């Protein structure tokens, strides 16, 4: 467990389209402690942390060293949601909770089609979801007890997932108060 003072550090990860940003926004609004939602893709773009852009895949390659350097002081304070489609590059010591969102592949296909992704990118992401790539990555990068897999197929999932994370935050607050008074 880390010693973040402002609040926990929660990684929200999953294949593109599984609902990371939707969950992170709702969670930031409902959390009992202020949480700064960092959508890593956007954040890296705003800070020019991209090394290259692949036209064919319509995707950017981020400069990981610079990204981690810039995130480090923010994460050290705590009270952060890191929203990204990959998680293994974040140091294990950073994370208090790792939420992996999952979605049925047909539903995911529809969501990605609405984004007008190239077919190849839809296929690749769909395959990755079926193969549980992000879940495996999370499980091999963090302690089993902090990794939570949550279904994100409908609004009722969204609401119950966020309620569950809020409950987890309440426990985290109580535990940190206990630890700091000892
Ligand atoms: P990600 O950040 O993982 O790429 P988004 O949060 O942008 O995914 O969600 C992609 C699309 O799917 C959005 O239109 C969003 O409204 C929808 N969506 C995501 N999760 C759910 C859910 N649990 N229930 C209903 N719609 C969802």
Coordinates of N, CA and C and ligand atoms in Angstrom, one line a residue:
X1 N 0.9 -1.2 0.0 CA 0.0 0.0 0.0 C 0.9 1.3 0.0
X2 N 0.5 2.2 -0.8 CA 1.3 3.4 -0.9 C 0.9 4.4 0.2
X3 N 1.6 5.6 0.2 CA 1.3 6.6 1.3 C 0.8 7.9 0.6
X4 N -0.1 7.7 -0.4 CA -0.6 8.9 -1.0 C -1.5 9.7 0.0
X5 N -1.3 11.0 0.0 CA -2.0 11.8 1.0 C -3.4 12.3 0.6
X6 N -3.4 12.7 -0.7 CA -4.7 13.4 -1.2 C -5.8 12.4 -1.4
X7 N -5.5 11.2 -1.7 CA -6.5 10.2 -2.1 C -5.8 9.0 -2.8
X8 N -6.5 8.0 -3.1 CA -5.9 6.8 -3.7 C -5.5 7.1 -5.2
X9 N -4.7 6.2 -5.7 CA -4.4 6.2 -7.1 C -5.1 5.0 -7.8
X10 N -6.0 5.3 -8.7 CA -6.8 4.2 -9.3 C -6.5 4.2 -10.8
X11 N -6.1 3.0 -11.2 CA -5.9 2.9 -12.7 C -7.1 2.3 -13.2
X12 N -7.7 2.9 -14.2 CA -8.9 2.4 -14.9 C -8.4 2.0 -16.3
X13 N -8.4 0.7 -16.6 CA -7.8 0.2 -17.9 C -8.8 -0.7 -18.6
X14 N -8.5 -1.1 -19.8 CA -9.3 -2.0 -20.6 C -9.1 -1.6 -22.1
X15 N -9.6 -2.5 -22.9 CA -9.5 -2.3 -24.4 C -10.2 -1.0 -24.7
X16 N -9.7 -0.3 -25.7 CA -10.5 0.9 -26.2 C -12.0 0.6 -26.4
X17 N -12.8 1.5 -25.9 CA -14.3 1.3 -26.0 C -14.9 0.6 -24.9
X18 N -14.2 0.1 -23.9 CA -14.8 -0.7 -22.8 C -15.5 0.3 -21.8
X19 N -15.1 1.6 -21.9 CA -15.8 2.5 -21.0 C -15.0 3.2 -19.9
X20 N -13.7 3.2 -20.2 CA -12.7 3.8 -19.2 C -13.1 5.3 -18.9
X21 N -13.2 6.1 -19.9 CA -13.4 7.5 -19.7 C -14.8 7.7 -19.1
X22 N -15.8 7.0 -19.6 CA -17.2 7.2 -19.0 C -17.1 6.8 -17.5
X23 N -16.5 5.7 -17.1 CA -16.4 5.4 -15.7 C -15.6 6.4 -14.9
X24 N -14.4 6.8 -15.5 CA -13.6 7.7 -14.8 C -14.3 9.1 -14.5
X25 N -15.0 9.6 -15.5 CA -15.7 10.8 -15.3 C -16.8 10.7 -14.2
X26 N -17.6 9.6 -14.2 CA -18.6 9.5 -13.2 C -18.0 9.3 -11.8
X27 N -16.9 8.5 -11.8 CA -16.2 8.3 -10.5 C -15.6 9.6 -10.0
X28 N -15.0 10.4 -10.8 CA -14.5 11.7 -10.3 C -15.6 12.5 -9.7
X29 N -16.8 12.4 -10.3 CA -17.9 13.2 -9.8 C -18.5 12.7 -8.5
X30 N -18.4 11.4 -8.3 CA -19.0 10.8 -7.1 C -18.1 10.4 -6.0
X31 N -16.8 10.5 -6.2 CA -15.9 10.1 -5.2 C -16.0 11.0 -3.9
X32 N -15.8 10.4 -2.8 CA -15.9 11.1 -1.5 C -14.6 12.0 -1.3
X33 N -13.5 11.7 -2.0 CA -12.4 12.6 -2.0 C -12.1 13.1 -3.4
X34 N -11.6 14.3 -3.6 CA -11.4 14.8 -5.0 C -10.4 13.9 -5.7
X35 N -10.8 13.5 -6.9 CA -9.9 12.7 -7.8 C -9.7 13.4 -9.1
X36 N -8.5 13.5 -9.5 CA -8.1 14.1 -10.8 C -8.1 13.1 -11.8
X37 N -9.0 13.2 -12.8 CA -9.1 12.2 -13.9 C -8.1 12.6 -15.0
X38 N -7.1 11.7 -15.2 CA -6.2 11.9 -16.3 C -6.4 10.9 -17.4
X39 N -7.0 11.4 -18.5 CA -7.1 10.6 -19.7 C -5.7 10.6 -20.3
X40 N -5.0 9.6 -20.2 CA -3.6 9.6 -20.6 C -3.4 10.0 -22.1
X41 N -4.2 9.4 -22.9 CA -4.1 9.7 -24.4 C -4.2 11.2 -24.6
X42 N -5.2 11.8 -24.1 CA -5.4 13.3 -24.3 C -4.3 14.1 -23.6
X43 N -4.0 13.7 -22.4 CA -3.0 14.4 -21.6 C -1.6 14.4 -22.3
X44 N -1.2 13.2 -22.8 CA 0.0 13.1 -23.5 C 0.0 14.0 -24.8
X45 N -1.1 14.0 -25.4 CA -1.2 14.8 -26.6 C -1.0 16.3 -26.3
X46 N -1.7 16.8 -25.3 CA -1.6 18.2 -24.8 C -0.2 18.6 -24.5
X47 N 0.6 17.6 -24.0 CA 1.9 17.9 -23.5 C 3.0 17.5 -24.6
X48 N 2.5 17.1 -25.7 CA 3.4 16.7 -26.8 C 4.3 15.6 -26.4
X49 N 3.8 14.6 -25.8 CA 4.6 13.5 -25.3 C 4.6 12.3 -26.3
X50 N 4.1 12.6 -27.6 CA 4.1 11.5 -28.6 C 5.3 11.6 -29.4
X51 N 5.8 10.4 -29.7 CA 7.0 10.2 -30.6 C 6.6 10.2 -32.0
X52 N 5.5 9.5 -32.3 CA 5.2 9.3 -33.8 C 3.7 9.0 -33.9
X53 N 3.2 9.2 -35.2 CA 1.8 8.9 -35.4 C 1.8 7.9 -36.6
X54 N 1.0 6.8 -36.4 CA 0.9 5.8 -37.4 C -0.4 6.0 -38.2
X55 N -0.2 6.5 -39.5 CA -1.4 6.8 -40.3 C -2.3 5.6 -40.5
X56 N -1.7 4.5 -40.8 CA -2.4 3.2 -41.1 C -3.3 2.8 -39.9
X57 N -2.7 2.8 -38.8 CA -3.4 2.4 -37.6 C -4.1 3.5 -36.9
X58 N -3.9 4.7 -37.3 CA -4.4 5.9 -36.7 C -4.2 5.9 -35.2
X59 N -2.9 5.7 -34.9 CA -2.6 5.7 -33.5 C -1.2 6.3 -33.2
X60 N -1.1 6.8 -32.0 CA 0.1 7.5 -31.6 C 1.0 6.6 -30.8
X61 N 2.3 6.8 -30.8 CA 3.2 6.1 -29.9 C 3.7 7.1 -28.9
X62 N 3.5 6.8 -27.7 CA 3.8 7.8 -26.6 C 5.3 7.6 -26.2
X63 N 5.9 8.7 -25.8 CA 7.3 8.6 -25.2 C 7.1 8.2 -23.7
X64 N 7.3 7.0 -23.5 CA 6.9 6.4 -22.1 C 7.8 7.0 -21.0
X65 N 9.1 7.3 -21.3 CA 9.9 7.8 -20.2 C 9.5 9.2 -19.8
X66 N 9.2 10.0 -20.8 CA 8.7 11.4 -20.5 C 7.4 11.4 -19.8
X67 N 6.5 10.5 -20.3 CA 5.2 10.4 -19.7 C 5.3 10.0 -18.2
X68 N 6.1 9.0 -17.9 CA 6.2 8.6 -16.5 C 6.9 9.7 -15.6
X69 N 7.9 10.4 -16.2 CA 8.5 11.5 -15.5 C 7.5 12.6 -15.2
X70 N 6.6 12.9 -16.1 CA 5.7 14.0 -15.9 C 4.6 13.6 -14.9
X71 N 4.2 12.3 -14.9 CA 3.2 11.9 -14.1 C 3.6 11.7 -12.6
X72 N 4.9 11.3 -12.5 CA 5.4 11.0 -11.1 C 5.0 11.9 -10.0
X73 N 5.3 13.3 -10.1 CA 4.9 14.1 -9.0 C 3.4 14.2 -8.7
X74 N 2.6 14.1 -9.8 CA 1.2 14.1 -9.6 C 0.7 12.9 -8.9
X75 N 1.2 11.8 -9.3 CA 0.8 10.5 -8.7 C 1.3 10.4 -7.3
X76 N 2.5 11.0 -7.0 CA 3.0 10.9 -5.6 C 2.1 11.6 -4.6
X77 N 1.4 12.6 -5.0 CA 0.4 13.3 -4.1 C -0.8 12.5 -3.9
X78 N -1.2 11.7 -4.9 CA -2.4 10.9 -4.8 C -3.6 11.6 -5.3
X79 N -4.8 10.9 -5.2 CA -6.0 11.4 -5.6 C -6.1 11.5 -7.1
X80 N -5.8 10.4 -7.8 CA -5.7 10.4 -9.3 C -6.4 9.2 -9.9
X81 N -7.0 9.4 -11.0 CA -7.5 8.3 -11.8 C -6.7 8.3 -13.1
X82 N -6.0 7.2 -13.3 CA -5.2 7.1 -14.6 C -6.0 6.2 -15.6
X83 N -6.5 6.9 -16.6 CA -7.4 6.2 -17.6 C -6.6 6.0 -18.9
X84 N -6.3 4.7 -19.1 CA -5.5 4.3 -20.3 C -5.8 2.9 -20.7
X85 N -5.6 2.6 -22.0 CA -5.9 1.3 -22.5 C -4.7 0.2 -22.3
X86 N -3.7 0.7 -21.5 CA -2.7 -0.2 -21.1 C -2.3 0.2 -19.7
X87 N -1.7 -0.7 -19.0 CA -1.3 -0.3 -17.6 C 0.0 -0.8 -17.2
X88 N 0.7 -1.7 -17.9 CA 1.9 -2.3 -17.4 C 3.1 -1.4 -17.2
X89 N 3.0 -0.2 -17.9 CA 4.2 0.7 -17.8 C 4.1 1.5 -16.5
X90 N 2.9 1.6 -15.8 CA 2.8 2.3 -14.5 C 3.5 1.4 -13.4
X91 N 4.5 2.1 -12.7 CA 5.1 1.3 -11.6 C 4.1 0.7 -10.6
X92 N 4.4 -0.5 -10.2 CA 3.5 -1.2 -9.3 C 3.3 -0.4 -8.0
X93 N 4.3 0.3 -7.5 CA 4.1 1.1 -6.3 C 3.1 2.2 -6.5
X94 N 2.8 2.6 -7.7 CA 1.9 3.7 -7.9 C 0.4 3.4 -7.6
X95 N 0.1 2.1 -7.8 CA -1.4 1.8 -7.8 C -1.9 1.3 -6.5
X96 N -3.1 1.9 -6.1 CA -3.8 1.4 -5.0 C -4.9 0.4 -5.5
X97 N -5.4 0.7 -6.7 CA -6.5 -0.2 -7.2 C -6.4 -0.2 -8.8
X98 N -6.5 -1.3 -9.4 CA -6.5 -1.4 -10.8 C -7.8 -2.0 -11.3
X99 N -8.6 -1.2 -12.0 CA -9.9 -1.6 -12.5 C -9.7 -2.0 -14.0
X100 N -10.1 -3.2 -14.3 CA -10.0 -3.7 -15.7 C -11.5 -3.8 -16.2
X101 N -11.8 -3.0 -17.2 CA -13.2 -3.0 -17.7 C -13.3 -4.0 -18.8
X102 N -14.4 -4.8 -18.8 CA -14.6 -5.8 -19.9 C -15.9 -5.6 -20.6
X103 N -15.9 -6.0 -21.8 CA -17.2 -5.8 -22.6 C -17.3 -7.0 -23.6
X104 N -18.5 -7.4 -23.8 CA -18.8 -8.4 -24.8 C -18.3 -7.9 -26.2
X105 N -17.8 -8.8 -27.0 CA -17.1 -8.3 -28.2 C -18.0 -7.8 -29.2
X106 N -19.3 -8.2 -29.3 CA -20.2 -7.7 -30.3 C -20.5 -6.2 -29.9
X107 N -20.8 -6.0 -28.6 CA -21.1 -4.7 -28.2 C -19.9 -3.7 -28.4
X108 N -18.7 -4.3 -28.1 CA -17.5 -3.5 -28.3 C -17.3 -3.1 -29.8
X109 N -17.6 -4.1 -30.6 CA -17.4 -3.8 -32.1 C -18.3 -2.6 -32.5
X110 N -19.6 -2.7 -32.0 CA -20.5 -1.6 -32.3 C -20.0 -0.2 -31.8
X111 N -19.4 -0.2 -30.6 CA -18.9 1.0 -30.0 C -17.8 1.6 -30.8
X112 N -16.9 0.7 -31.3 CA -15.7 1.1 -32.0 C -16.1 1.6 -33.4
X113 N -17.1 0.9 -34.0 CA -17.6 1.3 -35.3 C -18.1 2.7 -35.3
X114 N -18.8 3.0 -34.2 CA -19.3 4.4 -34.0 C -18.2 5.4 -33.9
X115 N -17.1 5.0 -33.5 CA -15.9 5.9 -33.4 C -15.2 6.1 -34.8
X116 N -15.7 5.4 -35.8 CA -15.2 5.4 -37.1 C -13.7 5.0 -37.1
X117 N -13.3 4.0 -36.3 CA -12.0 3.5 -36.4 C -11.8 2.7 -37.7
X118 N -10.6 2.6 -38.2 CA -10.4 1.7 -39.4 C -10.7 0.3 -39.0
X119 N -11.2 -0.5 -40.0 CA -11.6 -1.9 -39.8 C -10.5 -2.7 -39.0
X120 N -9.3 -2.5 -39.5 CA -8.2 -3.2 -38.9 C -8.0 -2.9 -37.4
X121 N -8.2 -1.7 -37.1 CA -8.1 -1.3 -35.7 C -9.3 -1.9 -34.8
X122 N -10.5 -1.9 -35.4 CA -11.6 -2.5 -34.7 C -11.3 -4.0 -34.5
X123 N -10.8 -4.7 -35.6 CA -10.6 -6.1 -35.5 C -9.5 -6.4 -34.4
X124 N -8.4 -5.6 -34.4 CA -7.3 -5.8 -33.5 C -7.8 -5.6 -32.1
X125 N -8.6 -4.6 -31.8 CA -9.1 -4.3 -30.4 C -10.1 -5.4 -30.0
X126 N -10.9 -5.8 -30.9 CA -11.9 -6.8 -30.6 C -11.2 -8.2 -30.2
X127 N -10.2 -8.5 -31.0 CA -9.4 -9.7 -30.7 C -8.7 -9.6 -29.4
X128 N -8.2 -8.4 -29.1 CA -7.5 -8.2 -27.8 C -8.4 -8.4 -26.6
X129 N -9.7 -8.0 -26.8 CA -10.7 -8.1 -25.8 C -11.0 -9.6 -25.6
X130 N -11.2 -10.3 -26.7 CA -11.5 -11.7 -26.6 C -10.4 -12.5 -25.9
X131 N -9.1 -12.1 -26.2 CA -8.0 -12.8 -25.7 C -7.6 -12.3 -24.3
X132 N -8.4 -11.4 -23.7 CA -8.1 -10.8 -22.4 C -6.7 -10.2 -22.2
X133 N -6.3 -9.5 -23.2 CA -4.9 -9.0 -23.2 C -4.7 -8.1 -22.0
X134 N -5.6 -7.1 -21.8 CA -5.4 -6.1 -20.8 C -5.5 -6.7 -19.4
X135 N -6.4 -7.6 -19.3 CA -6.6 -8.3 -18.0 C -5.3 -9.1 -17.6
X136 N -4.7 -9.8 -18.6 CA -3.5 -10.5 -18.3 C -2.4 -9.6 -17.9
X137 N -2.3 -8.5 -18.6 CA -1.3 -7.5 -18.4 C -1.4 -7.0 -16.9
X138 N -2.7 -6.6 -16.5 CA -2.9 -6.1 -15.2 C -2.5 -7.2 -14.1
X139 N -2.9 -8.4 -14.4 CA -2.7 -9.5 -13.4 C -1.2 -9.8 -13.3
X140 N -0.4 -9.6 -14.4 CA 1.0 -9.9 -14.3 C 1.8 -8.7 -13.8
X141 N 1.2 -7.5 -13.7 CA 1.9 -6.3 -13.3 C 1.6 -5.9 -11.9
X142 N 0.5 -6.3 -11.3 CA 0.1 -5.9 -10.0 C -0.4 -7.0 -9.1
X143 N -0.4 -6.8 -7.8 CA -0.8 -7.8 -6.8 C -2.2 -8.2 -7.1
X144 N -2.5 -9.5 -7.0 CA -3.9 -10.0 -7.4 C -5.0 -9.2 -6.6
X145 N -4.7 -8.9 -5.3 CA -5.8 -8.3 -4.5 C -6.1 -6.9 -4.9
X146 N -5.3 -6.2 -5.7 CA -5.7 -4.9 -6.1 C -6.3 -4.8 -7.5
X147 N -6.3 -6.0 -8.2 CA -6.8 -6.0 -9.6 C -8.3 -6.4 -9.6
X148 N -9.2 -5.6 -10.1 CA -10.6 -5.9 -10.1 C -11.1 -5.9 -11.6
X149 N -11.7 -7.0 -12.0 CA -12.3 -7.1 -13.4 C -13.8 -6.7 -13.3
X150 N -14.2 -5.8 -14.1 CA -15.6 -5.3 -14.0 C -16.3 -5.3 -15.4
X151 N -17.5 -5.8 -15.5 CA -18.2 -5.9 -16.7 C -18.8 -4.4 -17.0
X152 N -18.6 -4.0 -18.3 CA -19.1 -2.7 -18.7 C -19.9 -2.7 -20.0
X153 N -21.1 -3.3 -19.9 CA -21.9 -3.5 -21.1 C -23.1 -2.6 -21.1
X154 N -23.6 -2.2 -20.0 CA -24.8 -1.3 -20.0 C -24.7 -0.3 -18.9
X155 N -25.7 0.6 -18.8 CA -25.6 1.7 -17.8 C -25.7 1.2 -16.4
X156 N -26.5 0.1 -16.3 CA -26.6 -0.5 -14.9 C -25.2 -1.0 -14.4
X157 N -24.4 -1.5 -15.4 CA -23.0 -1.9 -15.0 C -22.2 -0.7 -14.6
X158 N -22.3 0.3 -15.4 CA -21.6 1.6 -15.1 C -21.9 2.1 -13.7
X159 N -23.2 2.2 -13.4 CA -23.6 2.7 -12.1 C -23.2 1.8 -10.9
X160 N -23.3 0.5 -11.1 CA -22.9 -0.4 -10.0 C -21.4 -0.5 -9.8
X161 N -20.7 -0.4 -10.9 CA -19.2 -0.4 -10.9 C -18.7 0.8 -10.1
X162 N -19.3 2.0 -10.4 CA -18.8 3.2 -9.8 C -19.2 3.2 -8.3
X163 N -20.4 2.7 -8.0 CA -20.8 2.6 -6.6 C -19.8 1.7 -5.8
X164 N -19.4 0.6 -6.5 CA -18.5 -0.3 -5.8 C -17.1 0.3 -5.6
X165 N -16.7 1.1 -6.6 CA -15.4 1.8 -6.4 C -15.5 2.8 -5.3
X166 N -16.6 3.5 -5.2 CA -16.8 4.5 -4.2 C -16.7 3.9 -2.8
X167 N -17.3 2.7 -2.7 CA -17.3 2.0 -1.4 C -15.8 1.6 -1.1
X168 N -15.1 1.2 -2.1 CA -13.7 0.8 -1.9 C -12.9 2.1 -1.4
X169 N -13.2 3.3 -2.0 CA -12.5 4.5 -1.6 C -12.8 4.8 -0.1
X170 N -14.1 4.6 0.3 CA -14.4 4.9 1.7 C -13.6 4.0 2.6
X171 N -13.4 2.7 2.2 CA -12.6 1.9 3.0 C -11.1 2.3 3.0
X172 N -10.7 2.8 1.9 CA -9.3 3.3 1.7 C -9.1 4.5 2.7
X173 N -10.1 5.4 2.7 CA -10.0 6.6 3.6 C -9.9 6.1 5.1
X174 N -10.7 5.2 5.5 CA -10.7 4.8 6.9 C -9.4 4.1 7.2
X175 N -8.9 3.3 6.3 CA -7.6 2.6 6.5 C -6.5 3.6 6.6
X176 N -6.5 4.7 5.8 CA -5.4 5.6 5.8 C -5.5 6.5 7.1
X177 N -6.7 6.8 7.6 CA -6.8 7.5 8.8 C -6.3 6.7 10.0
X178 N -6.6 5.4 9.9 CA -6.1 4.5 11.0 C -4.6 4.5 11.0
X179 N -4.0 4.3 9.8 CA -2.6 4.2 9.7 C -1.9 5.5 10.2
X180 N -2.5 6.7 9.8 CA -1.8 7.9 10.2 C -1.9 8.2 11.7
X181 N -2.9 7.6 12.4 CA -3.1 7.9 13.8 C -2.3 6.9 14.6
X182 N -1.6 6.0 14.0 CA -0.9 5.0 14.8 C 0.5 5.4 15.1
Ligands
LIG1 P1 -12.9 4.0 -23.5 O1 -12.5 5.3 -22.6 O2 -12.6 2.8 -22.8 O3 -12.3 4.1 -24.8 P2 -15.6 5.2 -23.5 O4 -15.8 5.5 -22.0 O5 -15.2 6.4 -24.4 O6 -14.5 4.0 -23.6 O7 -16.9 4.5 -24.0 C1 -17.1 4.2 -25.4 C2 -18.5 4.3 -25.7 O8 -19.2 3.3 -25.1 C3 -19.2 5.6 -25.3 O9 -20.1 6.0 -26.2 C4 -19.8 5.2 -24.0 O10 -21.0 6.0 -23.7 C5 -20.2 3.8 -24.2 N1 -20.2 3.0 -22.9 C6 -19.1 2.7 -22.3 N2 -19.4 1.9 -21.2 C7 -20.7 1.8 -21.2 C8 -21.6 1.1 -20.3 N3 -21.2 0.5 -19.2 N4 -22.9 1.2 -20.6 C9 -23.3 1.9 -21.7 N5 -22.5 2.5 -22.6 C10 -21.2 2.5 -22.3

